Amino acid sequence: MRGGNLKVLVVYDITDDSLRLKVAEILKDLGLFRIQKSAFIGEMTSQERENMEEILRRQNLGPSDRIDVFPICDRDLKMHIQIGRGKFGRGPP
């Protein structure tokens, strides 16, 4: 991990197709990598994370829409397990 950076996992459940695509593009533009259809991970400084959270808050989410941002430490990420698609693995995605 680069100095002062934190790994961040962002997952979302957004019903509107265009807004869901917009959120995905925002996350990609911010340097996060898609690991599932509605899940992205990457490294950010605390300032970058605050900026991302502000951008995401400005999106017009519906009443049942949700975006979750989880900080993840390297130790926890190393315990990651992937199950499915014929793969089984441990460690960071």
Coordinates of C-alpha atoms in Angstrom, one line a residue:
M1 CA 0.0 0.0 0.0
R2 CA 1.3 3.4 -0.9
G3 CA 2.0 5.8 1.9
G4 CA -1.2 7.0 3.5
N5 CA -3.5 5.1 1.1
L6 CA -6.3 2.9 2.1
K7 CA -8.0 0.2 0.1
V8 CA -11.7 0.9 -0.5
L9 CA -14.5 -1.4 -1.5
V10 CA -17.6 0.2 -3.0
V11 CA -20.7 -1.8 -3.6
Y12 CA -24.0 -0.5 -4.8
D13 CA -27.6 -1.5 -5.5
I14 CA -29.2 1.1 -7.9
T15 CA -32.4 0.3 -9.8
D16 CA -32.1 2.9 -12.6
D17 CA -29.9 1.6 -15.4
S18 CA -28.5 5.0 -16.5
L19 CA -27.7 6.0 -13.0
R20 CA -26.1 2.6 -12.2
L21 CA -23.9 3.0 -15.3
K22 CA -23.0 6.6 -14.3
V23 CA -21.9 5.5 -10.9
A24 CA -19.8 2.7 -12.4
E25 CA -18.1 5.3 -14.7
I26 CA -17.5 7.6 -11.8
L27 CA -15.8 4.8 -9.9
K28 CA -13.7 3.8 -12.9
D29 CA -12.7 7.4 -13.5
L30 CA -11.5 7.6 -9.9
G31 CA -9.2 4.7 -10.5
L32 CA -11.2 1.9 -8.9
F33 CA -11.4 -1.6 -10.5
R34 CA -14.6 -3.6 -11.1
I35 CA -14.6 -6.9 -9.2
Q36 CA -18.3 -7.7 -9.6
K37 CA -21.1 -6.1 -11.6
S38 CA -21.8 -3.6 -8.8
A39 CA -18.6 -3.8 -6.8
F40 CA -15.3 -1.8 -7.2
I41 CA -12.1 -1.8 -5.2
G42 CA -9.0 0.3 -5.2
E43 CA -6.6 2.4 -3.3
M44 CA -7.3 6.0 -2.3
T45 CA -6.0 8.7 0.1
S46 CA -8.4 9.9 2.7
Q47 CA -8.9 13.1 0.7
E48 CA -9.7 11.1 -2.5
R49 CA -12.1 9.0 -0.5
E50 CA -13.9 12.1 0.8
N51 CA -14.1 13.6 -2.7
M52 CA -15.5 10.3 -4.0
E53 CA -18.1 10.2 -1.2
E54 CA -19.1 13.8 -2.0
I55 CA -19.5 13.0 -5.7
L56 CA -21.6 9.9 -4.9
R57 CA -23.8 11.8 -2.5
R58 CA -24.7 14.3 -5.3
Q59 CA -26.2 11.5 -7.4
N60 CA -29.9 11.3 -7.5
L61 CA -30.4 8.0 -5.8
G62 CA -33.9 6.5 -5.6
P63 CA -35.6 5.7 -2.3
S64 CA -34.4 2.1 -2.4
D65 CA -31.0 2.7 -3.9
R66 CA -27.8 2.4 -1.9
I67 CA -24.1 2.8 -2.1
D68 CA -21.8 1.4 0.5
V69 CA -18.1 2.4 1.0
F70 CA -15.9 0.0 3.0
P71 CA -12.3 0.8 4.0
I72 CA -10.3 -2.5 4.0
C73 CA -6.9 -3.1 5.5
D74 CA -4.3 -5.2 3.8
R75 CA -4.5 -7.9 6.5
D76 CA -8.3 -8.4 5.9
L77 CA -7.9 -8.3 2.1
K78 CA -5.4 -11.1 2.3
M79 CA -8.1 -13.3 3.9
H80 CA -10.3 -12.7 0.8
I81 CA -11.8 -15.9 -0.6
Q82 CA -13.3 -16.1 -4.1
I83 CA -15.8 -18.9 -4.8
G84 CA -17.4 -19.6 -8.1
R85 CA -16.8 -19.5 -11.8
G86 CA -14.6 -22.6 -11.5
K87 CA -12.1 -20.6 -9.4
F88 CA -11.1 -20.9 -5.8
G89 CA -8.6 -18.5 -4.5
R90 CA -7.4 -16.6 -1.5
G91 CA -5.9 -13.2 -1.2
P92 CA -6.6 -9.9 -2.9
P93 CA -8.8 -10.0 -6.0

